[in-house]
Tab-separated table of C-alpha atoms in Angstrom:
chain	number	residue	atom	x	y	z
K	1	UNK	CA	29.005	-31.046	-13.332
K	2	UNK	CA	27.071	-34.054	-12.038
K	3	UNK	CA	27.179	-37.374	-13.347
K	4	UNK	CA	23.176	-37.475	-14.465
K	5	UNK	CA	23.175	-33.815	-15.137
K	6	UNK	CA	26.116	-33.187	-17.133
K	7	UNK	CA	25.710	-30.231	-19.147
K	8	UNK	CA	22.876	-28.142	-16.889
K	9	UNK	CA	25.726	-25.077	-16.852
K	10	UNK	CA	25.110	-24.813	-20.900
K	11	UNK	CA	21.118	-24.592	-20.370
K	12	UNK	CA	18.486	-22.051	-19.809
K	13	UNK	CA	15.557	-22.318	-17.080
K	14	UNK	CA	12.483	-22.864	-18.923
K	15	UNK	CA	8.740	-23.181	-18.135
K	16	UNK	CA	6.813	-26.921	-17.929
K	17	UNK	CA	8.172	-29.915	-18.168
K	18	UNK	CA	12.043	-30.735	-18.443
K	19	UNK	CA	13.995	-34.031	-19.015
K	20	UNK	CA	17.686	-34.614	-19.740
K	21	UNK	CA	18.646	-37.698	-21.181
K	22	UNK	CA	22.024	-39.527	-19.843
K	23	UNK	CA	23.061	-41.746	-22.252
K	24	UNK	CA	26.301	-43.097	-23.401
K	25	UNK	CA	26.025	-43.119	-26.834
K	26	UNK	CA	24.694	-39.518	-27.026
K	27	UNK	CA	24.757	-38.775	-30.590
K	28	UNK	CA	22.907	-41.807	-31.699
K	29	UNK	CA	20.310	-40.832	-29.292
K	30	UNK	CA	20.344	-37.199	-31.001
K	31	UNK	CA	19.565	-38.520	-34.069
K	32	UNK	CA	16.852	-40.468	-33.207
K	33	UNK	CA	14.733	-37.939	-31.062
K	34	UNK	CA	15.126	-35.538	-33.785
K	35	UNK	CA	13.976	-37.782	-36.419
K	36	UNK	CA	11.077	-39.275	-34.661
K	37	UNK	CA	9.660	-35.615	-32.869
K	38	UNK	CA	10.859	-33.292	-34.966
K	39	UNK	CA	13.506	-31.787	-31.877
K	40	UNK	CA	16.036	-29.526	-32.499
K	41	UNK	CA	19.734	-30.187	-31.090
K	42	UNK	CA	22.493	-27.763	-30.777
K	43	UNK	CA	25.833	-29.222	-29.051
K	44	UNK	CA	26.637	-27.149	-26.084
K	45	UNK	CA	29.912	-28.422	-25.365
K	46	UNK	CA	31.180	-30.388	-22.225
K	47	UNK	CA	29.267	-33.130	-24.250
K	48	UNK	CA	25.588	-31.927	-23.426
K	49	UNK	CA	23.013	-31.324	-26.696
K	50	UNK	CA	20.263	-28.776	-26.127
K	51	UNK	CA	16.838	-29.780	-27.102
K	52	UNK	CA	14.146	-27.700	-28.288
K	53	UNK	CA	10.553	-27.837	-30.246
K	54	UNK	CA	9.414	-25.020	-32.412
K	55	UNK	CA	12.510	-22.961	-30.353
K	56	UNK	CA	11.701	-23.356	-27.082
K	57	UNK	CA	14.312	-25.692	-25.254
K	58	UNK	CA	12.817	-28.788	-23.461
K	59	UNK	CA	15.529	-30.753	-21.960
K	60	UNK	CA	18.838	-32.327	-23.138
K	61	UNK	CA	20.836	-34.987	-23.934
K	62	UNK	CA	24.101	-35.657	-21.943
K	63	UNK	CA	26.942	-38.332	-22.285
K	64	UNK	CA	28.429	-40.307	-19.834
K	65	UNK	CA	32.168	-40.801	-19.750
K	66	UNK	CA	33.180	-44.312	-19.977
K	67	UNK	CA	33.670	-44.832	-16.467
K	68	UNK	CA	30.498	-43.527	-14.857
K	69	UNK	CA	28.422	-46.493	-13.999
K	70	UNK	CA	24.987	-45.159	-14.774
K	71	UNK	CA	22.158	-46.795	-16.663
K	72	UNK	CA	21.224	-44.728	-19.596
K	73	UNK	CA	17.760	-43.009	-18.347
K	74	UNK	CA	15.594	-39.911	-18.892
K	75	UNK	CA	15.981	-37.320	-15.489
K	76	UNK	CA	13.348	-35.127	-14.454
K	77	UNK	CA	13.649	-31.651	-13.509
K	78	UNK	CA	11.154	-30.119	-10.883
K	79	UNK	CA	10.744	-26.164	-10.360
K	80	UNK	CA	10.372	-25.368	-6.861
K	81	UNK	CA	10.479	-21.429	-5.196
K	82	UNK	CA	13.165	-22.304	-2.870
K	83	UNK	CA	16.002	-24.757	-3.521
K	84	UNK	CA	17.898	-24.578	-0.474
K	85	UNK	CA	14.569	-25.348	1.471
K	86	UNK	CA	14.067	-28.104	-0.980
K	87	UNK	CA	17.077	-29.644	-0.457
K	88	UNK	CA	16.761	-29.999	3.511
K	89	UNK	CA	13.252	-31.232	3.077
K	90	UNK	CA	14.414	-33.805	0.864
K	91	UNK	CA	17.603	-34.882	2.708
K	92	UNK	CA	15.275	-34.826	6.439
K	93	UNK	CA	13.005	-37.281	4.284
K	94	UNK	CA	16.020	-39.651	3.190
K	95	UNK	CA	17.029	-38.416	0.133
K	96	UNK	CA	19.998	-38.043	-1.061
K	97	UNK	CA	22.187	-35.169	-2.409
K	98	UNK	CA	23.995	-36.239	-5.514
K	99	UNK	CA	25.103	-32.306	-5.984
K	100	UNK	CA	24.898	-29.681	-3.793
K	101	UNK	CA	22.844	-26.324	-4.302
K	102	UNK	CA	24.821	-24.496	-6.887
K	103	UNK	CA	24.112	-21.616	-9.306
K	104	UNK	CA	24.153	-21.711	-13.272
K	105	UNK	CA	24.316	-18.648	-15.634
K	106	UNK	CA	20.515	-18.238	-17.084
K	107	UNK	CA	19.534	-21.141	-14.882
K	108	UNK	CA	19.784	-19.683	-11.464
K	109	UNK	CA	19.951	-22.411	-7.843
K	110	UNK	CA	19.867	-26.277	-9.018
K	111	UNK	CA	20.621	-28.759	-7.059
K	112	UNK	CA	20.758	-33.061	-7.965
K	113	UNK	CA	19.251	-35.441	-5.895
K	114	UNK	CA	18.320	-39.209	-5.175
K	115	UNK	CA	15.048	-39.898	-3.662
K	116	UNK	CA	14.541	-42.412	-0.785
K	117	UNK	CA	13.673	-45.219	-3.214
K	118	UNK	CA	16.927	-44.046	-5.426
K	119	UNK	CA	14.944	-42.522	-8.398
K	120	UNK	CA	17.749	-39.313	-9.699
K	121	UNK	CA	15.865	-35.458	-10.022
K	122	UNK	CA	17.393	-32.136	-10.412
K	123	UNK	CA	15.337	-29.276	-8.443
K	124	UNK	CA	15.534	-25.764	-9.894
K	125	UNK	CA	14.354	-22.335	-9.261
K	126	UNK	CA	11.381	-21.808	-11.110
K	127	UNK	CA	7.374	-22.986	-11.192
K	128	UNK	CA	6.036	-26.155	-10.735
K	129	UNK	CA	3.132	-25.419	-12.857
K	130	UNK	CA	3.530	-22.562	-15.200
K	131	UNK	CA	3.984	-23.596	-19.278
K	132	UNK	CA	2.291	-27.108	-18.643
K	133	UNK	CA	0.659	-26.908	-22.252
K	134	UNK	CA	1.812	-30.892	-23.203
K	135	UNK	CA	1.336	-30.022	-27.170
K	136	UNK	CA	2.072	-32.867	-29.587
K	137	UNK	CA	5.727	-33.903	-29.957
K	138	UNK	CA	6.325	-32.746	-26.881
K	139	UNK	CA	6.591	-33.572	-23.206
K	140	UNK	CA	2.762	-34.734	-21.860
K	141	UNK	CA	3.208	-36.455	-18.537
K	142	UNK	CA	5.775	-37.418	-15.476
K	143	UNK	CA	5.198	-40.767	-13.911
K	144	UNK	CA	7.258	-41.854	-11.361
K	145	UNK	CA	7.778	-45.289	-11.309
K	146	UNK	CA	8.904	-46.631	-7.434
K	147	UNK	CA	9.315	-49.633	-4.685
K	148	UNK	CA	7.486	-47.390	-2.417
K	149	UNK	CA	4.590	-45.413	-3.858
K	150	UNK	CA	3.003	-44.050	-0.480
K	151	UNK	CA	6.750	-43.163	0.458
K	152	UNK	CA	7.505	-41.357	-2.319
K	153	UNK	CA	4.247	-39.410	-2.739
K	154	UNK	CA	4.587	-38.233	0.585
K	155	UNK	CA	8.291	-37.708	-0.050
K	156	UNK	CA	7.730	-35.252	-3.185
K	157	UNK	CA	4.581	-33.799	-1.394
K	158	UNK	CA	6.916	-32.493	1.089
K	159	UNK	CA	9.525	-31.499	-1.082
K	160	UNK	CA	7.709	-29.616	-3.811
K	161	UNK	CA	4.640	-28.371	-1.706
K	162	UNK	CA	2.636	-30.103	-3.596
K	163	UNK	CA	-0.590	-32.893	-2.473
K	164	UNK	CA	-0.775	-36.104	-3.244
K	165	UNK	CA	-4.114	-36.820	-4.251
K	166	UNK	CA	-6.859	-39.716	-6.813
K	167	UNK	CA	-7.242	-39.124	-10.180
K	168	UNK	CA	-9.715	-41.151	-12.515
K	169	UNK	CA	-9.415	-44.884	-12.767
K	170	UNK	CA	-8.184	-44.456	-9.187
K	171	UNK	CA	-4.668	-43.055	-10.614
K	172	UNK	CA	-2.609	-41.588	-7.737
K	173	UNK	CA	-1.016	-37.964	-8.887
K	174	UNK	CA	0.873	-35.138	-7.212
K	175	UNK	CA	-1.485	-31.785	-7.379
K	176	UNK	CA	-0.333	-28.034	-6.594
K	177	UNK	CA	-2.829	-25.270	-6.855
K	178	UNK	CA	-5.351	-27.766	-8.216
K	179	UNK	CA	-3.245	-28.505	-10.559
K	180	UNK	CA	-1.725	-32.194	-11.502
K	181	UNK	CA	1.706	-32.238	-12.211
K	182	UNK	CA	2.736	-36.225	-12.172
K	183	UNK	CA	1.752	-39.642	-11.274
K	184	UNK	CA	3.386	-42.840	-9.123
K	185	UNK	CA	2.698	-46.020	-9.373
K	186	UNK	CA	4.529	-49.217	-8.439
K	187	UNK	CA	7.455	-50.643	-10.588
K	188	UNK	CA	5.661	-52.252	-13.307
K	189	UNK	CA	8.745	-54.152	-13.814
K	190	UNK	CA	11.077	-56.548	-12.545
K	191	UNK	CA	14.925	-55.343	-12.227
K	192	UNK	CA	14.317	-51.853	-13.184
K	193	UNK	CA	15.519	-49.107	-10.705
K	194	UNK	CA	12.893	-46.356	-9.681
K	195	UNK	CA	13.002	-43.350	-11.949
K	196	UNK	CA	10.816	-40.440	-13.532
K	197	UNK	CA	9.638	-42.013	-16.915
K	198	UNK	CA	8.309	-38.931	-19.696
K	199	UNK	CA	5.565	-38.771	-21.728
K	200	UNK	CA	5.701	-37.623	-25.074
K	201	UNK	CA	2.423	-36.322	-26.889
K	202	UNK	CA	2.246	-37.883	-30.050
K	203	UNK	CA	-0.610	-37.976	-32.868
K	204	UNK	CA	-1.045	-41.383	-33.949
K	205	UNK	CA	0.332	-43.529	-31.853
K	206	UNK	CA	0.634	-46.170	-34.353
K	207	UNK	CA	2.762	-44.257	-36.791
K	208	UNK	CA	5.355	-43.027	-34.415
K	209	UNK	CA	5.658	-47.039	-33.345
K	210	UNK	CA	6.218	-47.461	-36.333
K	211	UNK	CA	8.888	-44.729	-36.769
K	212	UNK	CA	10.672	-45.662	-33.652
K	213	UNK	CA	11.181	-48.994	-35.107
K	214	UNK	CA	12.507	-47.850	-38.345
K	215	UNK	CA	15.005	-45.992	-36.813
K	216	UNK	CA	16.617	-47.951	-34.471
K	217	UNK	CA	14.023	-48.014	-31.330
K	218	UNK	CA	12.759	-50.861	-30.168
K	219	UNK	CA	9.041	-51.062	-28.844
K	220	UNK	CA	9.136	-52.651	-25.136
K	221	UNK	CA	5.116	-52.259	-24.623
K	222	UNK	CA	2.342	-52.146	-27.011
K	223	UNK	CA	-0.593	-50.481	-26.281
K	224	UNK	CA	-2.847	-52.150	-24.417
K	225	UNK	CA	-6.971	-51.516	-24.054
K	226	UNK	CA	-6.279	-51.903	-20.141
K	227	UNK	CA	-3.970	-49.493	-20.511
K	228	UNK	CA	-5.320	-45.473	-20.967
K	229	UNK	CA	-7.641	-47.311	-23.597
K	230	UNK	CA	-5.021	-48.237	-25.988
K	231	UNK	CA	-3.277	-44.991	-26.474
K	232	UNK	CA	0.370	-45.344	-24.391
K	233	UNK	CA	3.246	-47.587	-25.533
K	234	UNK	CA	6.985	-47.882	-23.611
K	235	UNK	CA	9.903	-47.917	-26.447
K	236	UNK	CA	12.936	-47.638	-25.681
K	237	UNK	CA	15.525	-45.568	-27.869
K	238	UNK	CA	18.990	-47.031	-29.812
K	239	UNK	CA	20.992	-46.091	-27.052
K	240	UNK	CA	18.658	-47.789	-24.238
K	241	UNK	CA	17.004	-45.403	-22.532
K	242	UNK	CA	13.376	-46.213	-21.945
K	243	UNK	CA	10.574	-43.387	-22.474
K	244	UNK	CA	6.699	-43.548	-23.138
K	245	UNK	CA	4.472	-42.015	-25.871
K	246	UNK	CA	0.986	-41.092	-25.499
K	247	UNK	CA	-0.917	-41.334	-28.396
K	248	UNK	CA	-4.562	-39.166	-29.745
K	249	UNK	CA	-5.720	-41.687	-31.600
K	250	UNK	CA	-4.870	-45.154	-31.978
């Protein structure tokens, strides 16, 4: 298995969005999630917890071994028809291949990648689009955060099929069918590597700050009213992997 993907083998292909968290200290991270969204976990073996809300699996959390030197992260996974295809547009664009196309019981083709700017992603067989519902507790949103925003847009455009195109407030998002999938936007951040950052749908954004904090999480932005009016916040989790909730009301 791959060192950001670890326990993919264990998984089933699902619709919408999917994130696996790599994380070193993979059980405190378990606990947390599961307290604060109301997750399910189920250990899968080969040190890899599947995630799921109301049944229906969402992503995972995997564990490093002690000598992989990997900053603990979220990793996106993007469903695209053909993998192999994927895979040469992405490394005739300057990606990288972290893992090679392989196939997974339940999962079909997968394949782990780098793009030019170094952010990690795992293409699958599968949809781009279908079972993007973003209920609450769950995944909302994929933001790709990057050195090279025009790069990478026309980097994933390529990959995926999809357009890059303006949303409101002048928000630049990746489109298929009409239908936006994620955003890009410059690192906000100094010393932070590019990477897919989540969304999670939450009611009150407020209370689940407050949550976060009470068990263990640490709150790294508060909302701001320049900021989708006041209703996202960045937190990071107890094992120091950053993520972002979007709130309904404030």
């Amino acid at each position: 298995a791959g060192v950001f993907l670890l326990g993919l083998l264990c998984t089933t292909a699902t619709a919408g969005y999917w994130f696996d968290l790599v994380t070193r200290d993979a059980k405190k991270a378990e606990q947390f999630y599961t307290a604060l969204f109301g997750w399910k976990s189920s250990y899968q073996g080969e040190d890899y917890w599947l995630l799921t809300r109301d049944g229906q699996p969402i992503g995972g959390i995997a564990r490093l071994n002690a000598g992989e030197k990997h900053d603990p992260l979220w990793v996106m996974t993007i469903g695209v028809d053909d993998v192999n295809a994927a895979v040469r547009a992405a490394e005739s664009s300057g990606g990288k291949i972290h893992k090679q196309p392989d196939r997974a019981p339940g999962l079909g083709l997968y394949a782990e990648l780098f793009d030019p700017q170094g952010a990690p992603f795992i293409l699958r067989e599968g949809s781009l689009l279908e079972g993007l519902q973003r209920k609450e507790n769950a995944w909302h949103w994929a933001e790709l955060w990057t050195d090279a925003p025009d790069a990478a847009a026309r980097f994933y455009s390529g990959v995926t099929g999809s357009k890059a195109g303006v949303a409101a407030g002048n928000y630049p998002v990746l489109y298929k069918e009409s239908e936006i999938w994620g955003g890009y936007i410059e690192m906000p951040y100094q010393g932070v590597k590019p990477l897919w950052m989540p969304y999670v749908k939450v009611k009150s954004i407020r209370t689940t700050l407050q949550q976060a904090v009470s068990l263990g999480g640490k709150v790294l932005q508060e909302p701001s009213p320049d900021v989708y009016n006041g209703l996202v916040a960045l937190l990071m989790d107890p094992s120091g992997a950053a993520f972002l909730i979007k709130g309904a009301e404030k």
